[in-house]
Amino acid sequence: MKEKVIYTENLTKKFGNFTAVDKISFSVDQGEIFGFLGANGAGKTTAMRMLCGLSRPTSGKGTVAGFDIFKQSENVKKNIGYMSQKFSLYEDLKVWENLRLFGGIYGMKEKEIASKTERILHELGFEEEREALVKSLPLGWKQKLSFSVSIFHEPKVVFLDEPTGGVDPVTRRQFWELIYNAADRGITIFITTHYMDEAEYCDRLSIMVDGRIEALDSPKNLKAEYKVENMYDVFYHIARKATRSDN
């Protein structure tokens, strides 16, 4: 039986009288690629911040990588990876320097950092860009490097917040190969995306509307349930129920 790397029960976040996340309950298995979808204002960003230990829930229960998100948020942060659409590496450092720097931040041993840096440069085909400043790389290359940094310490789960925004289709496919490889190694992938073709690549999906999870199943089962041929139509059918527009 696979470990539940993420678990929530009635997880809620309120800001005054506004309920941003309304009693969501779900779990994610080790090595699963879990899509977390919702239109702007659905509450998914707020939910992700709680799961990453960045925002304290108002009520409910939640664990990530075996740690309580209420009481052990610092342990949560140490055992996850995170990548956003906004590029977060140090652009004035060289490619290899970024990898070494983040390895040190994650508390890895120098010998392990050195060997893993060389392996990742080889896997990404970045040997010739080893000495290049990150700011000189194309966007798609930056995103692939950023993902590799986010899982450099082999976290139990990596949170990807719209990681392929603005990236060309070919690079997006290459990016998803990196995701599959990470999942095959047992890293759980928790991803938000606005690309419905990417939603098809997930093992399971949840779709949030107005702070609640309105649907949760595999892409195949969701398409069958709503009698449509693609995830865009599933998402449109569910998301149009939304009544609010602010997150």
Tab-separated table of C-alpha atoms in Angstrom:
chain	number	residue	atom	x	y	z
A	1	MET	CA	0.000	0.000	0.000
A	2	LYS	CA	1.443	3.362	-1.038
A	3	GLU	CA	2.153	6.080	1.492
A	4	LYS	CA	-0.256	9.036	1.631
A	5	VAL	CA	2.211	11.872	1.046
A	6	ILE	CA	-0.510	14.540	1.200
A	7	TYR	CA	-3.638	14.247	3.333
A	8	THR	CA	-6.302	16.825	4.133
A	9	GLU	CA	-9.595	16.637	5.990
A	10	ASN	CA	-11.988	19.595	5.976
A	11	LEU	CA	-9.052	21.965	5.430
A	12	THR	CA	-10.306	25.544	5.619
A	13	LYS	CA	-8.831	29.025	5.279
A	14	LYS	CA	-10.805	32.161	6.097
A	15	PHE	CA	-9.873	35.809	5.742
A	16	GLY	CA	-12.347	37.619	7.935
A	17	ASN	CA	-15.803	36.739	6.618
A	18	PHE	CA	-14.385	35.421	3.321
A	19	THR	CA	-13.806	31.658	3.047
A	20	ALA	CA	-11.016	31.174	0.516
A	21	VAL	CA	-10.770	27.401	1.004
A	22	ASP	CA	-13.886	25.627	2.223
A	23	LYS	CA	-13.469	22.226	3.933
A	24	ILE	CA	-11.451	20.436	1.247
A	25	SER	CA	-10.623	16.758	1.797
A	26	PHE	CA	-8.321	14.637	-0.381
A	27	SER	CA	-5.140	12.562	-0.309
A	28	VAL	CA	-2.261	12.007	-2.730
A	29	ASP	CA	-0.148	8.849	-2.931
A	30	GLN	CA	3.609	8.566	-3.200
A	31	GLY	CA	4.741	8.906	-6.820
A	32	GLU	CA	1.365	10.153	-8.010
A	33	ILE	CA	1.025	13.033	-10.470
A	34	PHE	CA	-1.854	15.022	-9.011
A	35	GLY	CA	-3.362	17.931	-10.928
A	36	PHE	CA	-4.888	20.743	-8.862
A	37	LEU	CA	-7.108	22.803	-11.140
A	38	GLY	CA	-9.410	25.751	-10.757
A	39	ALA	CA	-10.223	29.051	-12.398
A	40	ASN	CA	-8.806	32.289	-11.008
A	41	GLY	CA	-10.388	32.854	-7.613
A	42	ALA	CA	-11.130	29.173	-6.978
A	43	GLY	CA	-8.810	29.029	-3.958
A	44	LYS	CA	-6.108	26.733	-5.295
A	45	THR	CA	-3.225	29.130	-4.593
A	46	THR	CA	-4.391	29.594	-0.998
A	47	ALA	CA	-4.708	25.825	-0.589
A	48	MET	CA	-1.220	25.259	-1.987
A	49	ARG	CA	0.255	27.842	0.404
A	50	MET	CA	-1.260	25.963	3.347
A	51	LEU	CA	0.137	22.651	2.114
A	52	CYS	CA	3.598	24.190	1.707
A	53	GLY	CA	3.587	25.469	5.284
A	54	LEU	CA	3.435	29.105	4.182
A	55	SER	CA	-0.063	29.901	5.476
A	56	ARG	CA	-1.683	28.609	8.652
A	57	PRO	CA	-5.082	26.971	8.107
A	58	THR	CA	-8.111	28.273	9.970
A	59	SER	CA	-9.418	24.779	10.710
A	60	GLY	CA	-9.361	21.174	9.548
A	61	LYS	CA	-6.478	18.708	9.311
A	62	GLY	CA	-3.559	18.288	6.972
A	63	THR	CA	-0.254	16.445	6.648
A	64	VAL	CA	2.438	16.733	3.978
A	65	ALA	CA	5.403	14.349	3.787
A	66	GLY	CA	4.286	12.940	7.154
A	67	PHE	CA	4.279	16.296	8.971
A	68	ASP	CA	1.355	18.241	10.403
A	69	ILE	CA	0.883	21.495	8.487
A	70	PHE	CA	-0.420	23.176	11.656
A	71	LYS	CA	2.323	22.177	14.089
A	72	GLN	CA	5.303	21.164	11.928
A	73	SER	CA	5.354	23.673	9.077
A	74	GLU	CA	9.167	24.005	9.190
A	75	ASN	CA	9.550	20.240	8.751
A	76	VAL	CA	7.102	20.400	5.854
A	77	LYS	CA	9.264	23.025	4.122
A	78	LYS	CA	12.398	20.894	4.508
A	79	ASN	CA	10.782	17.853	2.881
A	80	ILE	CA	9.173	19.436	-0.167
A	81	GLY	CA	10.279	21.099	-3.373
A	82	TYR	CA	8.576	24.119	-4.902
A	83	MET	CA	8.603	25.751	-8.311
A	84	SER	CA	6.452	28.592	-9.599
A	85	GLN	CA	5.828	30.098	-13.010
A	86	LYS	CA	7.902	33.080	-11.902
A	87	PHE	CA	11.535	32.114	-12.314
A	88	SER	CA	13.165	31.871	-8.891
A	89	LEU	CA	16.826	30.992	-9.462
A	90	TYR	CA	19.749	33.404	-9.201
A	91	GLU	CA	20.134	34.845	-12.685
A	92	ASP	CA	23.558	36.378	-12.034
A	93	LEU	CA	25.029	33.009	-11.046
A	94	LYS	CA	26.203	30.356	-13.484
A	95	VAL	CA	24.125	27.268	-14.194
A	96	TRP	CA	26.323	24.959	-12.111
A	97	GLU	CA	26.564	27.527	-9.307
A	98	ASN	CA	22.776	27.546	-8.895
A	99	LEU	CA	22.707	23.774	-8.523
A	100	ARG	CA	25.526	23.796	-5.980
A	101	LEU	CA	23.983	26.686	-4.051
A	102	PHE	CA	20.588	25.062	-3.637
A	103	GLY	CA	22.173	21.736	-2.745
A	104	GLY	CA	23.877	23.522	0.128
A	105	ILE	CA	20.662	25.236	1.176
A	106	TYR	CA	18.973	21.829	1.332
A	107	GLY	CA	21.765	20.592	3.631
A	108	MET	CA	23.247	18.040	1.242
A	109	LYS	CA	26.852	16.868	1.601
A	110	GLU	CA	29.461	18.451	-0.667
A	111	LYS	CA	30.414	15.203	-2.383
A	112	GLU	CA	26.772	14.404	-3.143
A	113	ILE	CA	26.165	17.934	-4.433
A	114	ALA	CA	29.143	17.729	-6.783
A	115	SER	CA	28.218	14.357	-8.292
A	116	LYS	CA	24.552	15.220	-8.629
A	117	THR	CA	25.336	18.555	-10.279
A	118	GLU	CA	27.296	16.785	-13.008
A	119	ARG	CA	24.558	14.182	-13.477
A	120	ILE	CA	21.813	16.779	-13.849
A	121	LEU	CA	23.854	18.850	-16.309
A	122	HIS	CA	24.278	15.707	-18.387
A	123	GLU	CA	20.607	14.689	-18.162
A	124	LEU	CA	19.464	18.170	-19.219
A	125	GLY	CA	22.043	18.373	-21.998
A	126	PHE	CA	23.454	21.488	-20.339
A	127	GLU	CA	27.149	20.532	-20.365
A	128	GLU	CA	27.982	23.328	-22.813
A	129	GLU	CA	25.913	25.805	-20.750
A	130	ARG	CA	27.619	24.829	-17.487
A	131	GLU	CA	29.463	28.158	-17.211
A	132	ALA	CA	26.663	30.288	-18.669
A	133	LEU	CA	24.885	32.834	-16.521
A	134	VAL	CA	21.293	31.740	-15.905
A	135	LYS	CA	19.937	35.061	-17.228
A	136	SER	CA	21.341	34.204	-20.667
A	137	LEU	CA	19.259	31.012	-21.004
A	138	PRO	CA	15.977	30.797	-22.958
A	139	LEU	CA	12.841	30.675	-20.790
A	140	GLY	CA	12.186	26.995	-21.423
A	141	TRP	CA	15.722	26.066	-20.393
A	142	LYS	CA	15.379	28.156	-17.246
A	143	GLN	CA	12.189	26.308	-16.337
A	144	LYS	CA	13.794	22.897	-16.820
A	145	LEU	CA	16.728	23.976	-14.669
A	146	SER	CA	14.369	25.378	-12.027
A	147	PHE	CA	12.493	22.079	-11.843
A	148	SER	CA	15.754	20.155	-11.472
A	149	VAL	CA	16.730	22.463	-8.607
A	150	SER	CA	13.332	21.992	-6.913
A	151	ILE	CA	13.890	18.228	-6.703
A	152	PHE	CA	17.683	18.343	-6.245
A	153	HIS	CA	17.331	17.073	-2.649
A	154	GLU	CA	14.901	14.279	-3.652
A	155	PRO	CA	11.930	15.627	-1.670
A	156	LYS	CA	8.906	13.456	-0.978
A	157	VAL	CA	6.690	15.892	-2.873
A	158	VAL	CA	7.240	18.798	-5.239
A	159	PHE	CA	4.682	21.570	-5.703
A	160	LEU	CA	4.596	23.017	-9.225
A	161	ASP	CA	2.582	26.221	-9.580
A	162	GLU	CA	1.840	26.704	-13.295
A	163	PRO	CA	5.433	25.764	-14.164
A	164	THR	CA	5.076	25.793	-17.965
A	165	GLY	CA	3.388	29.173	-18.410
A	166	GLY	CA	4.759	30.948	-21.485
A	167	VAL	CA	6.841	27.960	-22.581
A	168	ASP	CA	6.638	26.647	-26.158
A	169	PRO	CA	4.894	23.275	-26.806
A	170	VAL	CA	8.095	21.339	-27.538
A	171	THR	CA	9.734	22.473	-24.302
A	172	ARG	CA	6.523	21.716	-22.399
A	173	ARG	CA	6.694	18.103	-23.596
A	174	GLN	CA	10.340	17.894	-22.515
A	175	PHE	CA	9.379	19.369	-19.149
A	176	TRP	CA	6.762	16.668	-18.673
A	177	GLU	CA	9.369	14.002	-19.354
A	178	LEU	CA	11.254	15.378	-16.344
A	179	ILE	CA	8.041	15.153	-14.321
A	180	TYR	CA	7.464	11.526	-15.328
A	181	ASN	CA	11.046	10.613	-14.439
A	182	ALA	CA	10.688	12.207	-11.009
A	183	ALA	CA	7.408	10.390	-10.369
A	184	ASP	CA	9.028	7.096	-11.410
A	185	ARG	CA	11.609	7.683	-8.659
A	186	GLY	CA	8.796	8.009	-6.111
A	187	ILE	CA	8.555	11.811	-5.925
A	188	THR	CA	4.948	12.942	-5.658
A	189	ILE	CA	3.997	15.683	-8.131
A	190	PHE	CA	1.389	18.277	-7.125
A	191	ILE	CA	0.814	20.567	-10.090
A	192	THR	CA	-1.448	23.457	-11.037
A	193	THR	CA	-1.865	24.303	-14.699
A	194	HIS	CA	-4.121	26.237	-17.040
A	195	TYR	CA	-3.228	23.937	-19.950
A	196	MET	CA	-5.930	21.294	-20.259
A	197	ASP	CA	-3.732	19.080	-22.430
A	198	GLU	CA	-1.378	18.883	-19.430
A	199	ALA	CA	-4.284	17.923	-17.209
A	200	GLU	CA	-4.595	14.784	-19.354
A	201	TYR	CA	-1.083	13.737	-18.236
A	202	CYS	CA	-2.030	13.575	-14.544
A	203	ASP	CA	-2.942	10.373	-12.729
A	204	ARG	CA	-5.787	12.176	-10.947
A	205	LEU	CA	-7.235	15.671	-10.926
A	206	SER	CA	-9.184	17.820	-8.534
A	207	ILE	CA	-11.129	20.824	-9.790
A	208	MET	CA	-11.911	23.612	-7.332
A	209	VAL	CA	-14.820	26.026	-7.595
A	210	ASP	CA	-15.376	28.831	-5.070
A	211	GLY	CA	-13.088	27.267	-2.477
A	212	ARG	CA	-14.510	23.746	-2.707
A	213	ILE	CA	-13.432	20.634	-4.594
A	214	GLU	CA	-16.226	19.995	-7.108
A	215	ALA	CA	-14.624	17.019	-8.865
A	216	LEU	CA	-11.812	14.560	-8.108
A	217	ASP	CA	-10.956	11.570	-10.297
A	218	SER	CA	-8.747	10.403	-13.152
A	219	PRO	CA	-8.969	12.317	-16.455
A	220	LYS	CA	-10.469	9.233	-18.096
A	221	ASN	CA	-13.213	8.895	-15.487
A	222	LEU	CA	-14.014	12.620	-15.481
A	223	LYS	CA	-14.425	12.648	-19.266
A	224	ALA	CA	-16.688	9.623	-19.044
A	225	GLU	CA	-18.739	11.181	-16.244
A	226	TYR	CA	-19.380	14.381	-18.174
A	227	LYS	CA	-19.648	12.577	-21.533
A	228	VAL	CA	-17.011	14.704	-23.255
A	229	GLU	CA	-13.819	13.919	-25.175
A	230	ASN	CA	-11.309	16.269	-23.547
A	231	MET	CA	-10.463	17.887	-20.232
A	232	TYR	CA	-11.159	21.375	-21.552
A	233	ASP	CA	-14.854	20.515	-21.808
A	234	VAL	CA	-14.831	18.905	-18.343
A	235	PHE	CA	-13.196	21.988	-16.857
A	236	TYR	CA	-15.585	24.350	-18.640
A	237	HIS	CA	-18.602	22.385	-17.428
A	238	ILE	CA	-17.446	22.513	-13.799
A	239	ALA	CA	-15.753	25.931	-13.606
A	240	ARG	CA	-18.745	27.805	-15.016
A	241	LYS	CA	-20.480	27.165	-11.680
A	242	ALA	CA	-18.159	29.727	-10.091
A	243	THR	CA	-19.788	32.804	-8.570
A	244	ARG	CA	-16.695	34.658	-7.325
A	245	SER	CA	-13.644	36.087	-9.065
A	246	ASP	CA	-11.203	36.988	-6.283
A	247	ASN	CA	-8.730	34.518	-4.771
